[in-house]
Amino acid sequence: LPPFPMTTFEVISADCPLCRATLKTLRSAIEKRGCGCKVVEHRCNGDECCAPAKSADVKAVPTVLRDGKTVHVGKLTEREAETLLPSS
């Protein structure tokens, strides 16, 4: 058995500075924890939301989903990112 459950994070992004910072913070926390979590970015461009944003009823970006459920809206801090990660 792997030490951590397999977790997928999806970040709904507009590729803005706050979205990029959130992705960087989340990836950094995952690397530090060594949990092997997967991060997928879904970019919304212009006035049209991407399909994952529509299906998750996203109201603002960045929005972080963990295994399909919204767990954070807005810029993510390092401490917040750490609390979202699975523990062994």
PDB file of C-alpha atoms in Angstrom:
ATOM      1  CA  LEU A   1       0.000   0.000   0.000  1.00  0.00           C
ATOM      2  CA  PRO A   2       1.238   3.512  -0.748  1.00  0.00           C
ATOM      3  CA  PRO A   3       1.811   5.653   2.367  1.00  0.00           C
ATOM      4  CA  PHE A   4      -0.750   8.228   1.183  1.00  0.00           C
ATOM      5  CA  PRO A   5      -4.132   7.788  -0.493  1.00  0.00           C
ATOM      6  CA  MET A   6      -4.051   8.882  -4.162  1.00  0.00           C
ATOM      7  CA  THR A   7      -5.493  12.366  -4.288  1.00  0.00           C
ATOM      8  CA  THR A   8      -6.151  14.543  -7.316  1.00  0.00           C
ATOM      9  CA  PHE A   9      -6.346  18.306  -7.023  1.00  0.00           C
ATOM     10  CA  GLU A  10      -7.923  20.357  -9.791  1.00  0.00           C
ATOM     11  CA  VAL A  11      -7.284  24.089  -9.938  1.00  0.00           C
ATOM     12  CA  ILE A  12      -9.767  26.157 -11.900  1.00  0.00           C
ATOM     13  CA  SER A  13      -7.637  28.997 -13.211  1.00  0.00           C
ATOM     14  CA  ALA A  14      -7.737  32.107 -15.375  1.00  0.00           C
ATOM     15  CA  ASP A  15      -3.922  32.057 -15.599  1.00  0.00           C
ATOM     16  CA  CYS A  16      -3.809  35.271 -13.538  1.00  0.00           C
ATOM     17  CA  PRO A  17      -1.116  36.042 -10.921  1.00  0.00           C
ATOM     18  CA  LEU A  18      -3.298  34.731  -8.051  1.00  0.00           C
ATOM     19  CA  CYS A  19      -4.066  31.520  -9.949  1.00  0.00           C
ATOM     20  CA  ARG A  20      -0.404  30.958 -10.811  1.00  0.00           C
ATOM     21  CA  ALA A  21       0.595  31.598  -7.179  1.00  0.00           C
ATOM     22  CA  THR A  22      -2.016  29.099  -5.975  1.00  0.00           C
ATOM     23  CA  LEU A  23      -0.744  26.414  -8.368  1.00  0.00           C
ATOM     24  CA  LYS A  24       2.865  27.055  -7.298  1.00  0.00           C
ATOM     25  CA  THR A  25       1.962  26.928  -3.588  1.00  0.00           C
ATOM     26  CA  LEU A  26      -0.043  23.724  -3.964  1.00  0.00           C
ATOM     27  CA  ARG A  27       2.679  21.981  -5.993  1.00  0.00           C
ATOM     28  CA  SER A  28       5.332  23.086  -3.494  1.00  0.00           C
ATOM     29  CA  ALA A  29       3.320  21.728  -0.537  1.00  0.00           C
ATOM     30  CA  ILE A  30       2.825  18.410  -2.366  1.00  0.00           C
ATOM     31  CA  GLU A  31       6.539  18.161  -3.079  1.00  0.00           C
ATOM     32  CA  LYS A  32       7.438  18.901   0.567  1.00  0.00           C
ATOM     33  CA  ARG A  33       4.930  16.349   1.870  1.00  0.00           C
ATOM     34  CA  GLY A  34       5.962  13.750  -0.719  1.00  0.00           C
ATOM     35  CA  CYS A  35       2.374  12.549  -1.020  1.00  0.00           C
ATOM     36  CA  GLY A  36       2.460  12.085  -4.789  1.00  0.00           C
ATOM     37  CA  CYS A  37      -0.798  13.970  -5.268  1.00  0.00           C
ATOM     38  CA  LYS A  38      -1.742  14.869  -8.817  1.00  0.00           C
ATOM     39  CA  VAL A  39      -2.450  18.488  -9.820  1.00  0.00           C
ATOM     40  CA  VAL A  40      -4.522  19.309 -12.906  1.00  0.00           C
ATOM     41  CA  GLU A  41      -5.050  22.884 -14.069  1.00  0.00           C
ATOM     42  CA  HIS A  42      -8.242  23.795 -15.930  1.00  0.00           C
ATOM     43  CA  ARG A  43      -8.005  27.222 -17.559  1.00  0.00           C
ATOM     44  CA  CYS A  44     -11.029  29.372 -18.207  1.00  0.00           C
ATOM     45  CA  ASN A  45     -10.436  31.919 -20.964  1.00  0.00           C
ATOM     46  CA  GLY A  46     -12.354  35.104 -21.652  1.00  0.00           C
ATOM     47  CA  ASP A  47     -16.010  35.195 -20.663  1.00  0.00           C
ATOM     48  CA  GLU A  48     -16.528  31.458 -21.123  1.00  0.00           C
ATOM     49  CA  CYS A  49     -16.007  29.068 -18.219  1.00  0.00           C
ATOM     50  CA  CYS A  50     -14.345  25.769 -18.934  1.00  0.00           C
ATOM     51  CA  ALA A  51     -16.476  22.625 -18.564  1.00  0.00           C
ATOM     52  CA  PRO A  52     -14.920  21.558 -15.210  1.00  0.00           C
ATOM     53  CA  ALA A  53     -15.699  25.009 -13.774  1.00  0.00           C
ATOM     54  CA  LYS A  54     -19.307  24.731 -14.912  1.00  0.00           C
ATOM     55  CA  SER A  55     -19.766  21.228 -13.538  1.00  0.00           C
ATOM     56  CA  ALA A  56     -18.281  22.222 -10.148  1.00  0.00           C
ATOM     57  CA  ASP A  57     -20.393  25.423 -10.070  1.00  0.00           C
ATOM     58  CA  VAL A  58     -17.249  27.540  -9.631  1.00  0.00           C
ATOM     59  CA  LYS A  59     -18.014  31.175  -8.815  1.00  0.00           C
ATOM     60  CA  ALA A  60     -14.457  32.595  -8.620  1.00  0.00           C
ATOM     61  CA  VAL A  61     -10.893  31.722  -9.567  1.00  0.00           C
ATOM     62  CA  PRO A  62      -8.700  30.261  -8.401  1.00  0.00           C
ATOM     63  CA  THR A  63     -10.828  27.432  -7.016  1.00  0.00           C
ATOM     64  CA  VAL A  64      -9.192  24.258  -5.731  1.00  0.00           C
ATOM     65  CA  LEU A  65     -11.037  20.938  -5.930  1.00  0.00           C
ATOM     66  CA  ARG A  66      -9.857  17.840  -4.093  1.00  0.00           C
ATOM     67  CA  ASP A  67     -11.146  14.622  -5.628  1.00  0.00           C
ATOM     68  CA  GLY A  68     -13.959  16.567  -7.305  1.00  0.00           C
ATOM     69  CA  LYS A  69     -15.089  18.602  -4.277  1.00  0.00           C
ATOM     70  CA  THR A  70     -14.411  22.319  -3.771  1.00  0.00           C
ATOM     71  CA  VAL A  71     -11.993  22.729  -0.851  1.00  0.00           C
ATOM     72  CA  HIS A  72     -10.695  26.286  -1.327  1.00  0.00           C
ATOM     73  CA  VAL A  73     -11.609  29.471  -3.183  1.00  0.00           C
ATOM     74  CA  GLY A  74      -9.091  32.279  -3.667  1.00  0.00           C
ATOM     75  CA  LYS A  75      -5.330  32.528  -3.354  1.00  0.00           C
ATOM     76  CA  LEU A  76      -3.911  29.639  -1.365  1.00  0.00           C
ATOM     77  CA  THR A  77      -1.377  30.193   1.433  1.00  0.00           C
ATOM     78  CA  GLU A  78       1.294  27.642   2.275  1.00  0.00           C
ATOM     79  CA  ARG A  79      -0.450  26.721   5.541  1.00  0.00           C
ATOM     80  CA  GLU A  80      -3.816  26.323   3.802  1.00  0.00           C
ATOM     81  CA  ALA A  81      -2.217  24.107   1.150  1.00  0.00           C
ATOM     82  CA  GLU A  82      -0.683  21.867   3.807  1.00  0.00           C
ATOM     83  CA  THR A  83      -4.068  21.353   5.475  1.00  0.00           C
ATOM     84  CA  LEU A  84      -5.589  20.185   2.151  1.00  0.00           C
ATOM     85  CA  LEU A  85      -3.045  17.397   1.650  1.00  0.00           C
ATOM     86  CA  PRO A  86      -3.679  13.835   2.783  1.00  0.00           C
ATOM     87  CA  SER A  87      -1.861  12.606   5.862  1.00  0.00           C
ATOM     88  CA  SER A  88      -0.235   9.207   5.940  1.00  0.00           C
TER      89      SER A  88
END
